[in-house]
Amino acid sequence: MPQPQVPDVSFRPEPLAGEPRRLALARRTLEIALFCLPALLISTPWGLLPFTALALAAFLMAPGRIAHGYREIGGALRPLLLMAVAVAVIVAVSTFLHDVRWREADNRLRLLTLPFFALMAYAYRPSRRWLWAGALVGLAGAFAVAVYQVVGGMDRAAGWTANAIVYAEAVIALIVLAVFCRPSGELLWTTAACALGVVTVALSGSRGTWPGVLIVLLIGLLVSGGRARRVSWAVLATLALGAVAALWIGPLAEQTRIEELRSDVHRLKEGDNASSLGARLNLLSLAGQTFVEHPLDGIGVGSFGRAVSALPECRPPAARVGFCRLTHAHSDVPEWAATMGLPGLLAILAVYLLPLVLFVRRLRALPAGRSRSSALGGLVLVLVYIASGLTQSMFAHQLVASFYAVAVGLLYGFSLREARSDDSGP
């Protein structure tokens, strides 16, 4: 898999100035946290809990590092901080206006942690290798869980998330970390882990996540060279053969839900919307209609299910089954626009486009010869979330919403370190 093999300061252990023992312990604790983040995310039922506990412990060991780091990179971090606060205000106002439970706002409010984790990655100087190693373990663990579930009789692997789509989206996010946090020379293990990840996505039967896989592969192909590029071409060719096989081999078409997609398209042509594809189109139409009716404030954060329940076919005494059970729009932009109006629409655009622009700036600002892995990884991760958000409401699910805030923050912090020519320490 990709990544140009260039020297990378973010892999080098860096001594921290002042109180060396406590600061060294804080940095080591954070490195273990970085390993646990991808390693335990979906391969265990613990999710982000071990990472959060260890990161908090690292912070408490040396809290002064955060202020020190902000003095150095406060200007570069300010746009993300303002974005996170603005989104939090929009979500909070929507919560109060529509008397929504705070648990509905929780996933979006986690964006407030994004600048904090960027500061931790910058100020504590952890090695990025731990993220890569954790991603390999996480992909292997996710594959093992998926195989166990499918062999055990489940139609679609969902891991501990109980949601096959969320499971596949998390797998692709781990692939991004494995590919773009790869140390120089570690091609074999990275390729093997990513292959397991691709198989896991197939076992989940989630069709909307495949564009994300292609984004990772194509960008990796563009930036890689030598053996890594040859491996990328081989993986791309394998995926192409797999796609062709999925069209003609019955069991494979069934597992990847290609046959179901064909059936859905045929039913739509016949005027039958009672299918997975038809339901998604109906949700998009309903979201658009709701936005037109409530353009300024929407119907309340996390309350798209109200619009579904208000449909004639879903009103009591109709049973809440099938389409009437759905509680979000299965697409980010329509979901935020329908539930929070124009402010929500602007908020979700900022959540994705602002980090995208900042990562592009980091790529352009890096001196010649410097590694661009973190900035490139952050860029690709945001693109993957945008692609997945076309067919899924990413911030309706705690796991992937939290991971976005944490991973984008960490990669931005690492990219700021890579941009410094004097990155031997603070």
Tab-separated table of C-alpha atoms in Angstrom:
chain	number	residue	atom	x	y	z
A	1	MET	CA	0.000	0.000	0.000
A	2	PRO	CA	1.043	3.623	-0.473
A	3	GLN	CA	3.202	6.234	1.084
A	4	PRO	CA	6.445	7.664	-0.116
A	5	GLN	CA	9.324	6.565	2.042
A	6	VAL	CA	10.756	9.822	3.371
A	7	PRO	CA	12.194	10.746	6.742
A	8	ASP	CA	9.488	11.664	9.241
A	9	VAL	CA	10.145	13.566	12.434
A	10	SER	CA	6.856	12.417	13.969
A	11	PHE	CA	8.220	8.871	14.263
A	12	ARG	CA	11.235	10.005	16.275
A	13	PRO	CA	10.998	9.859	20.087
A	14	GLU	CA	11.597	13.400	21.310
A	15	PRO	CA	12.778	14.352	24.803
A	16	LEU	CA	10.642	17.007	26.455
A	17	ALA	CA	12.149	19.948	28.268
A	18	GLY	CA	11.739	20.253	32.034
A	19	GLU	CA	10.691	17.611	34.573
A	20	PRO	CA	11.892	14.828	32.257
A	21	ARG	CA	10.558	11.909	34.256
A	22	ARG	CA	6.965	13.102	34.505
A	23	LEU	CA	6.879	14.405	30.946
A	24	ALA	CA	8.459	11.255	29.545
A	25	LEU	CA	5.857	9.189	31.393
A	26	ALA	CA	3.072	11.410	30.034
A	27	ARG	CA	4.358	10.989	26.503
A	28	ARG	CA	4.656	7.205	26.867
A	29	THR	CA	1.130	7.035	28.283
A	30	LEU	CA	-0.160	9.013	25.308
A	31	GLU	CA	1.663	6.683	22.913
A	32	ILE	CA	-0.082	3.688	24.486
A	33	ALA	CA	-3.339	5.611	24.090
A	34	LEU	CA	-2.556	6.158	20.402
A	35	PHE	CA	-2.071	2.413	20.005
A	36	CYS	CA	-5.346	1.611	21.786
A	37	LEU	CA	-7.363	4.087	19.714
A	38	PRO	CA	-7.395	2.073	16.445
A	39	ALA	CA	-6.495	-1.300	17.987
A	40	LEU	CA	-9.566	-1.494	20.247
A	41	LEU	CA	-11.981	0.749	18.344
A	42	ILE	CA	-14.069	-2.000	16.709
A	43	SER	CA	-12.241	-5.206	17.565
A	44	THR	CA	-13.477	-4.981	21.175
A	45	PRO	CA	-16.648	-3.705	22.869
A	46	TRP	CA	-14.601	-1.007	24.659
A	47	GLY	CA	-14.398	1.349	21.677
A	48	LEU	CA	-12.683	4.635	22.533
A	49	LEU	CA	-12.861	4.212	26.307
A	50	PRO	CA	-9.253	2.955	26.877
A	51	PHE	CA	-7.868	5.686	24.611
A	52	THR	CA	-9.858	8.386	26.390
A	53	ALA	CA	-8.784	7.203	29.854
A	54	LEU	CA	-5.090	7.013	28.900
A	55	ALA	CA	-5.113	10.362	27.072
A	56	LEU	CA	-6.716	11.994	30.105
A	57	ALA	CA	-4.073	10.393	32.350
A	58	ALA	CA	-1.301	11.731	30.099
A	59	PHE	CA	-2.824	15.212	30.260
A	60	LEU	CA	-3.065	15.139	34.057
A	61	MET	CA	0.596	14.121	34.325
A	62	ALA	CA	1.741	17.266	32.509
A	63	PRO	CA	-1.148	19.698	31.973
A	64	GLY	CA	1.210	22.604	31.395
A	65	ARG	CA	2.216	21.171	28.019
A	66	ILE	CA	-1.164	22.161	26.559
A	67	ALA	CA	-0.660	25.850	27.348
A	68	HIS	CA	2.935	25.649	26.089
A	69	GLY	CA	1.777	24.069	22.830
A	70	TYR	CA	-0.998	26.629	22.346
A	71	ARG	CA	1.485	29.467	22.643
A	72	GLU	CA	3.411	27.940	19.747
A	73	ILE	CA	0.582	26.918	17.398
A	74	GLY	CA	-2.416	28.873	18.664
A	75	GLY	CA	-2.744	30.759	15.383
A	76	ALA	CA	-2.788	27.580	13.281
A	77	LEU	CA	-5.267	25.966	15.661
A	78	ARG	CA	-7.654	28.914	16.030
A	79	PRO	CA	-9.802	28.150	12.926
A	80	LEU	CA	-10.568	24.643	14.202
A	81	LEU	CA	-11.290	25.969	17.676
A	82	LEU	CA	-13.710	28.590	16.329
A	83	MET	CA	-15.382	25.982	14.116
A	84	ALA	CA	-15.866	23.580	17.031
A	85	VAL	CA	-17.307	26.312	19.256
A	86	ALA	CA	-19.625	27.579	16.498
A	87	VAL	CA	-20.964	24.069	15.859
A	88	ALA	CA	-21.465	23.561	19.601
A	89	VAL	CA	-23.443	26.813	19.835
A	90	ILE	CA	-25.664	25.865	16.875
A	91	VAL	CA	-26.309	22.420	18.352
A	92	ALA	CA	-27.011	23.844	21.831
A	93	VAL	CA	-29.451	26.452	20.484
A	94	SER	CA	-31.291	23.771	18.503
A	95	THR	CA	-31.459	21.604	21.623
A	96	PHE	CA	-33.046	24.397	23.677
A	97	LEU	CA	-35.399	25.662	20.955
A	98	HIS	CA	-36.913	22.266	20.254
A	99	ASP	CA	-36.688	20.786	23.749
A	100	VAL	CA	-34.474	17.969	22.538
A	101	ARG	CA	-32.727	15.579	24.924
A	102	TRP	CA	-29.043	16.358	25.362
A	103	ARG	CA	-28.132	12.826	24.350
A	104	GLU	CA	-29.190	13.774	20.811
A	105	ALA	CA	-26.669	16.621	20.819
A	106	ASP	CA	-23.851	14.602	22.373
A	107	ASN	CA	-22.312	13.206	19.175
A	108	ARG	CA	-22.007	16.645	17.564
A	109	LEU	CA	-20.632	18.263	20.716
A	110	ARG	CA	-17.684	15.855	20.665
A	111	LEU	CA	-16.189	18.044	17.964
A	112	LEU	CA	-15.104	20.301	20.832
A	113	THR	CA	-12.364	17.765	21.592
A	114	LEU	CA	-10.785	18.121	18.132
A	115	PRO	CA	-8.500	21.105	18.954
A	116	PHE	CA	-7.526	19.518	22.279
A	117	PHE	CA	-6.235	16.329	20.641
A	118	ALA	CA	-4.402	18.380	18.019
A	119	LEU	CA	-2.613	20.142	20.874
A	120	MET	CA	-1.794	16.841	22.575
A	121	ALA	CA	-0.224	15.403	19.423
A	122	TYR	CA	1.834	18.549	19.007
A	123	ALA	CA	2.780	19.369	22.583
A	124	TYR	CA	3.534	15.931	24.005
A	125	ARG	CA	5.581	14.807	20.979
A	126	PRO	CA	4.390	11.171	20.806
A	127	SER	CA	5.623	8.874	18.035
A	128	ARG	CA	3.111	8.387	15.220
A	129	ARG	CA	4.278	4.779	14.830
A	130	TRP	CA	1.892	3.792	17.617
A	131	LEU	CA	-1.108	4.890	15.580
A	132	TRP	CA	0.094	2.778	12.669
A	133	ALA	CA	0.748	-0.302	14.825
A	134	GLY	CA	-2.637	0.036	16.493
A	135	ALA	CA	-4.337	0.301	13.111
A	136	LEU	CA	-2.760	-2.990	11.987
A	137	VAL	CA	-3.958	-4.747	15.139
A	138	GLY	CA	-7.384	-3.156	14.816
A	139	LEU	CA	-7.797	-4.289	11.206
A	140	ALA	CA	-6.744	-7.846	12.059
A	141	GLY	CA	-9.127	-7.891	15.016
A	142	ALA	CA	-12.012	-6.484	12.964
A	143	PHE	CA	-11.406	-9.150	10.313
A	144	ALA	CA	-11.436	-11.929	12.926
A	145	VAL	CA	-14.698	-10.657	14.420
A	146	ALA	CA	-16.297	-10.327	10.956
A	147	VAL	CA	-15.330	-13.868	9.933
A	148	TYR	CA	-16.612	-15.251	13.235
A	149	GLN	CA	-19.955	-13.503	12.803
A	150	VAL	CA	-20.506	-14.463	9.166
A	151	VAL	CA	-19.438	-18.083	9.714
A	152	GLY	CA	-21.740	-18.093	12.754
A	153	GLY	CA	-24.717	-17.288	10.558
A	154	MET	CA	-24.998	-13.486	10.514
A	155	ASP	CA	-25.929	-12.039	7.128
A	156	ARG	CA	-23.681	-9.009	7.593
A	157	ALA	CA	-20.738	-8.522	9.931
A	158	ALA	CA	-21.338	-5.683	12.374
A	159	GLY	CA	-18.798	-6.363	15.105
A	160	TRP	CA	-19.609	-4.836	18.466
A	161	THR	CA	-21.335	-1.848	16.835
A	162	ALA	CA	-24.572	-3.729	15.975
A	163	ASN	CA	-24.565	-1.677	12.753
A	164	ALA	CA	-22.889	-3.090	9.660
A	165	ILE	CA	-22.567	0.315	7.983
A	166	VAL	CA	-20.867	1.912	10.992
A	167	TYR	CA	-18.583	-1.127	11.242
A	168	ALA	CA	-17.461	-0.783	7.617
A	169	GLU	CA	-16.948	2.972	7.957
A	170	ALA	CA	-14.736	2.466	10.998
A	171	VAL	CA	-12.721	-0.172	9.111
A	172	ILE	CA	-11.999	2.275	6.284
A	173	ALA	CA	-10.906	4.907	8.809
A	174	LEU	CA	-8.426	2.363	10.221
A	175	ILE	CA	-7.162	1.654	6.698
A	176	VAL	CA	-6.427	5.378	6.318
A	177	LEU	CA	-4.323	5.339	9.501
A	178	ALA	CA	-2.525	2.162	8.444
A	179	VAL	CA	-1.652	3.563	5.028
A	180	PHE	CA	-0.739	7.154	5.831
A	181	CYS	CA	0.875	6.623	9.232
A	182	ARG	CA	3.123	3.875	7.877
A	183	PRO	CA	6.792	4.109	8.848
A	184	SER	CA	9.285	3.913	6.025
A	185	GLY	CA	9.872	0.339	4.879
A	186	GLU	CA	6.870	-1.213	6.644
A	187	LEU	CA	5.062	-2.127	3.422
A	188	LEU	CA	4.383	-5.861	3.881
A	189	TRP	CA	2.481	-5.702	7.168
A	190	THR	CA	0.578	-2.610	6.050
A	191	THR	CA	-0.536	-4.270	2.825
A	192	ALA	CA	-1.603	-7.441	4.630
A	193	ALA	CA	-3.619	-5.525	7.232
A	194	CYS	CA	-5.306	-3.368	4.594
A	195	ALA	CA	-6.220	-6.497	2.605
A	196	LEU	CA	-7.899	-7.877	5.728
A	197	GLY	CA	-9.716	-4.550	6.066
A	198	VAL	CA	-11.036	-4.699	2.518
A	199	VAL	CA	-12.320	-8.251	3.078
A	200	THR	CA	-13.974	-7.061	6.305
A	201	VAL	CA	-15.799	-4.314	4.389
A	202	ALA	CA	-17.035	-6.937	1.936
A	203	LEU	CA	-18.268	-9.147	4.791
A	204	SER	CA	-20.202	-6.183	6.220
A	205	GLY	CA	-22.242	-5.951	3.022
A	206	SER	CA	-22.033	-2.155	3.159
A	207	ARG	CA	-22.136	-0.802	-0.383
A	208	GLY	CA	-21.846	2.901	0.435
A	209	THR	CA	-18.358	2.506	1.892
A	210	TRP	CA	-16.641	1.304	-1.292
A	211	PRO	CA	-16.060	4.836	-2.635
A	212	GLY	CA	-14.027	5.454	0.529
A	213	VAL	CA	-11.843	2.428	-0.215
A	214	LEU	CA	-11.235	3.720	-3.733
A	215	ILE	CA	-10.324	7.191	-2.423
A	216	VAL	CA	-7.654	5.705	-0.141
A	217	LEU	CA	-6.269	3.516	-2.904
A	218	LEU	CA	-6.249	6.134	-5.654
A	219	ILE	CA	-4.633	8.866	-3.556
A	220	GLY	CA	-2.130	6.345	-2.255
A	221	LEU	CA	-1.358	5.401	-5.845
A	222	LEU	CA	-0.776	9.024	-6.807
A	223	VAL	CA	1.642	9.775	-3.972
A	224	SER	CA	3.525	6.495	-3.733
A	225	GLY	CA	6.576	5.402	-5.621
A	226	GLY	CA	8.713	2.324	-6.253
A	227	ARG	CA	7.531	-0.902	-4.648
A	228	ALA	CA	4.618	0.809	-2.908
A	229	ARG	CA	3.206	1.959	-6.246
A	230	ARG	CA	3.478	-1.537	-7.705
A	231	VAL	CA	1.646	-2.941	-4.704
A	232	SER	CA	-1.045	-0.269	-5.100
A	233	TRP	CA	-1.567	-1.232	-8.729
A	234	ALA	CA	-1.816	-4.875	-7.714
A	235	VAL	CA	-4.419	-4.093	-5.040
A	236	LEU	CA	-6.398	-1.943	-7.494
A	237	ALA	CA	-6.373	-4.751	-10.049
A	238	THR	CA	-7.507	-7.225	-7.375
A	239	LEU	CA	-10.388	-4.960	-6.380
A	240	ALA	CA	-11.416	-4.618	-10.024
A	241	LEU	CA	-11.438	-8.409	-10.419
A	242	GLY	CA	-13.404	-8.692	-7.194
A	243	ALA	CA	-15.985	-6.216	-8.466
A	244	VAL	CA	-16.401	-8.198	-11.675
A	245	ALA	CA	-16.666	-11.443	-9.688
A	246	ALA	CA	-19.319	-9.883	-7.450
A	247	LEU	CA	-21.464	-9.295	-10.522
A	248	TRP	CA	-21.367	-12.914	-11.666
A	249	ILE	CA	-20.671	-15.159	-8.670
A	250	GLY	CA	-23.886	-15.719	-6.732
A	251	PRO	CA	-22.635	-16.095	-3.135
A	252	LEU	CA	-20.243	-13.147	-3.520
A	253	ALA	CA	-22.963	-10.984	-5.053
A	254	GLU	CA	-25.237	-11.886	-2.148
A	255	GLN	CA	-22.656	-11.133	0.557
A	256	THR	CA	-21.683	-7.769	-0.971
A	257	ARG	CA	-25.387	-7.014	-1.645
A	258	ILE	CA	-24.759	-6.359	-5.340
A	259	GLU	CA	-27.682	-8.590	-6.247
A	260	GLU	CA	-29.922	-6.631	-3.863
A	261	LEU	CA	-28.823	-3.388	-5.528
A	262	ARG	CA	-29.766	-4.749	-8.946
A	263	SER	CA	-33.156	-5.756	-7.587
A	264	ASP	CA	-33.674	-2.330	-5.984
A	265	VAL	CA	-32.885	-0.529	-9.248
A	266	HIS	CA	-35.292	-2.785	-11.130
A	267	ARG	CA	-38.033	-2.149	-8.575
A	268	LEU	CA	-37.495	1.605	-8.813
A	269	LYS	CA	-37.893	1.440	-12.575
A	270	GLU	CA	-41.186	-0.363	-11.995
A	271	GLY	CA	-42.328	2.383	-9.609
A	272	ASP	CA	-41.796	0.349	-6.423
A	273	ASN	CA	-40.029	2.361	-3.701
A	274	ALA	CA	-40.303	-0.330	-1.002
A	275	SER	CA	-36.616	-1.233	-1.038
A	276	SER	CA	-33.374	-0.156	0.607
A	277	LEU	CA	-32.517	2.178	-2.277
A	278	GLY	CA	-36.080	3.444	-2.480
A	279	ALA	CA	-36.124	4.187	1.252
A	280	ARG	CA	-32.944	6.252	0.980
A	281	LEU	CA	-34.375	8.297	-1.875
A	282	ASN	CA	-37.551	8.866	0.139
A	283	LEU	CA	-35.469	10.026	3.105
A	284	LEU	CA	-33.585	12.523	0.953
A	285	SER	CA	-36.869	13.844	-0.421
A	286	LEU	CA	-38.313	14.132	3.085
A	287	ALA	CA	-35.183	15.944	4.326
A	288	GLY	CA	-35.423	18.447	1.487
A	289	GLN	CA	-39.102	19.044	2.171
A	290	THR	CA	-38.439	19.493	5.904
A	291	PHE	CA	-35.680	22.017	5.206
A	292	VAL	CA	-37.976	24.025	2.952
A	293	GLU	CA	-40.648	24.059	5.672
A	294	HIS	CA	-38.193	24.961	8.482
A	295	PRO	CA	-35.294	26.766	6.786
A	296	LEU	CA	-34.062	28.771	9.781
A	297	ASP	CA	-34.134	26.368	12.716
A	298	GLY	CA	-35.038	22.912	11.397
A	299	ILE	CA	-36.994	20.507	13.577
A	300	GLY	CA	-34.381	19.914	16.270
A	301	VAL	CA	-30.957	18.297	16.365
A	302	GLY	CA	-31.175	14.506	16.181
A	303	SER	CA	-34.949	14.677	15.636
A	304	PHE	CA	-35.282	13.602	12.008
A	305	GLY	CA	-37.325	10.642	13.236
A	306	ARG	CA	-40.114	13.117	14.003
A	307	ALA	CA	-40.441	13.941	10.308
A	308	VAL	CA	-40.579	10.243	9.467
A	309	SER	CA	-43.191	9.567	12.148
A	310	ALA	CA	-45.326	12.434	10.812
A	311	LEU	CA	-45.725	10.787	7.413
A	312	PRO	CA	-49.273	9.470	6.790
A	313	GLU	CA	-48.089	5.881	6.401
A	314	CYS	CA	-46.156	6.068	9.693
A	315	ARG	CA	-48.717	7.745	11.953
A	316	PRO	CA	-50.298	5.678	14.743
A	317	PRO	CA	-51.759	3.139	14.796
A	318	ALA	CA	-49.321	2.121	12.039
A	319	ALA	CA	-46.542	-0.119	13.359
A	320	ARG	CA	-43.043	1.395	13.544
A	321	VAL	CA	-41.393	-1.127	11.257
A	322	GLY	CA	-39.321	-0.877	8.104
A	323	PHE	CA	-39.131	2.676	6.759
A	324	CYS	CA	-41.111	4.093	9.702
A	325	ARG	CA	-38.378	2.911	12.090
A	326	LEU	CA	-35.685	5.126	10.564
A	327	THR	CA	-34.503	8.036	12.703
A	328	HIS	CA	-32.012	9.857	10.465
A	329	ALA	CA	-31.730	10.874	6.827
A	330	HIS	CA	-28.871	8.503	5.905
A	331	SER	CA	-26.929	11.476	4.529
A	332	ASP	CA	-25.022	14.167	6.420
A	333	VAL	CA	-25.927	17.382	4.614
A	334	PRO	CA	-29.699	16.688	4.342
A	335	GLU	CA	-29.747	15.515	7.976
A	336	TRP	CA	-28.106	18.658	9.398
A	337	ALA	CA	-30.145	20.949	7.138
A	338	ALA	CA	-33.473	19.327	8.041
A	339	THR	CA	-32.813	19.205	11.778
A	340	MET	CA	-30.967	22.528	12.313
A	341	GLY	CA	-31.935	24.584	9.273
A	342	LEU	CA	-29.509	26.871	7.455
A	343	PRO	CA	-27.155	27.143	10.483
A	344	GLY	CA	-26.939	23.333	10.543
A	345	LEU	CA	-26.199	23.229	6.828
A	346	LEU	CA	-23.374	25.730	7.237
A	347	ALA	CA	-22.115	23.828	10.290
A	348	ILE	CA	-21.738	20.456	8.554
A	349	LEU	CA	-20.038	22.122	5.584
A	350	ALA	CA	-17.567	23.734	8.001
A	351	VAL	CA	-17.009	20.439	9.854
A	352	TYR	CA	-15.742	18.848	6.649
A	353	LEU	CA	-14.460	21.673	4.450
A	354	LEU	CA	-12.464	23.643	7.037
A	355	PRO	CA	-10.215	20.685	8.043
A	356	LEU	CA	-9.921	19.819	4.352
A	357	VAL	CA	-8.630	23.316	3.534
A	358	LEU	CA	-6.276	23.326	6.536
A	359	PHE	CA	-4.749	19.979	5.578
A	360	VAL	CA	-4.254	21.214	2.003
A	361	ARG	CA	-2.491	24.294	3.395
A	362	ARG	CA	-0.245	22.097	5.525
A	363	LEU	CA	0.656	20.048	2.463
A	364	ARG	CA	1.558	23.154	0.495
A	365	ALA	CA	3.483	24.726	3.378
A	366	LEU	CA	5.743	21.765	4.157
A	367	PRO	CA	9.386	22.303	3.177
A	368	ALA	CA	10.825	20.175	0.392
A	369	GLY	CA	11.942	16.767	1.596
A	370	ARG	CA	9.645	16.742	4.628
A	371	SER	CA	7.166	13.959	5.174
A	372	ARG	CA	3.602	14.827	4.282
A	373	SER	CA	2.078	11.691	5.778
A	374	SER	CA	-0.001	13.255	8.564
A	375	ALA	CA	-1.402	16.097	6.469
A	376	LEU	CA	-2.133	13.696	3.628
A	377	GLY	CA	-3.699	11.185	6.021
A	378	GLY	CA	-5.922	13.898	7.489
A	379	LEU	CA	-6.946	15.028	4.021
A	380	VAL	CA	-7.855	11.479	2.971
A	381	LEU	CA	-9.719	10.785	6.227
A	382	VAL	CA	-11.921	13.849	5.701
A	383	LEU	CA	-12.562	12.837	2.072
A	384	VAL	CA	-13.539	9.333	3.222
A	385	TYR	CA	-15.994	10.795	5.735
A	386	ILE	CA	-17.468	13.073	3.057
A	387	ALA	CA	-17.920	10.106	0.713
A	388	SER	CA	-19.453	7.944	3.441
A	389	GLY	CA	-21.648	10.866	4.516
A	390	LEU	CA	-23.381	10.818	1.147
A	391	THR	CA	-25.176	7.605	2.106
A	392	GLN	CA	-25.012	7.687	5.915
A	393	SER	CA	-25.523	10.242	8.699
A	394	MET	CA	-22.046	9.975	10.194
A	395	PHE	CA	-22.732	12.110	13.257
A	396	ALA	CA	-25.828	10.125	14.159
A	397	HIS	CA	-23.485	7.397	15.426
A	398	GLN	CA	-21.285	7.973	18.466
A	399	LEU	CA	-18.389	5.746	17.417
A	400	VAL	CA	-17.608	7.300	14.029
A	401	ALA	CA	-18.488	10.828	15.200
A	402	SER	CA	-16.055	10.590	18.111
A	403	PHE	CA	-13.367	9.011	15.962
A	404	TYR	CA	-13.595	11.868	13.457
A	405	ALA	CA	-12.977	14.465	16.163
A	406	VAL	CA	-10.091	12.525	17.710
A	407	ALA	CA	-8.357	11.348	14.523
A	408	VAL	CA	-8.622	14.637	12.627
A	409	GLY	CA	-7.293	16.461	15.687
A	410	LEU	CA	-4.365	14.081	16.123
A	411	LEU	CA	-3.397	14.135	12.443
A	412	TYR	CA	-3.576	17.919	12.361
A	413	GLY	CA	-1.334	18.108	15.422
A	414	PHE	CA	1.155	15.725	13.820
A	415	SER	CA	1.064	17.742	10.588
A	416	LEU	CA	1.916	20.923	12.508
A	417	ARG	CA	4.935	19.127	13.957
A	418	GLU	CA	6.018	18.014	10.499
A	419	ALA	CA	5.799	21.592	9.274
A	420	ARG	CA	8.355	22.844	11.824
A	421	SER	CA	11.942	22.843	10.690
A	422	ASP	CA	13.104	22.776	14.307
A	423	ASP	CA	10.988	19.844	15.400
A	424	SER	CA	13.554	18.326	17.671
A	425	GLY	CA	11.487	19.413	20.605
A	426	PRO	CA	9.661	22.397	22.051
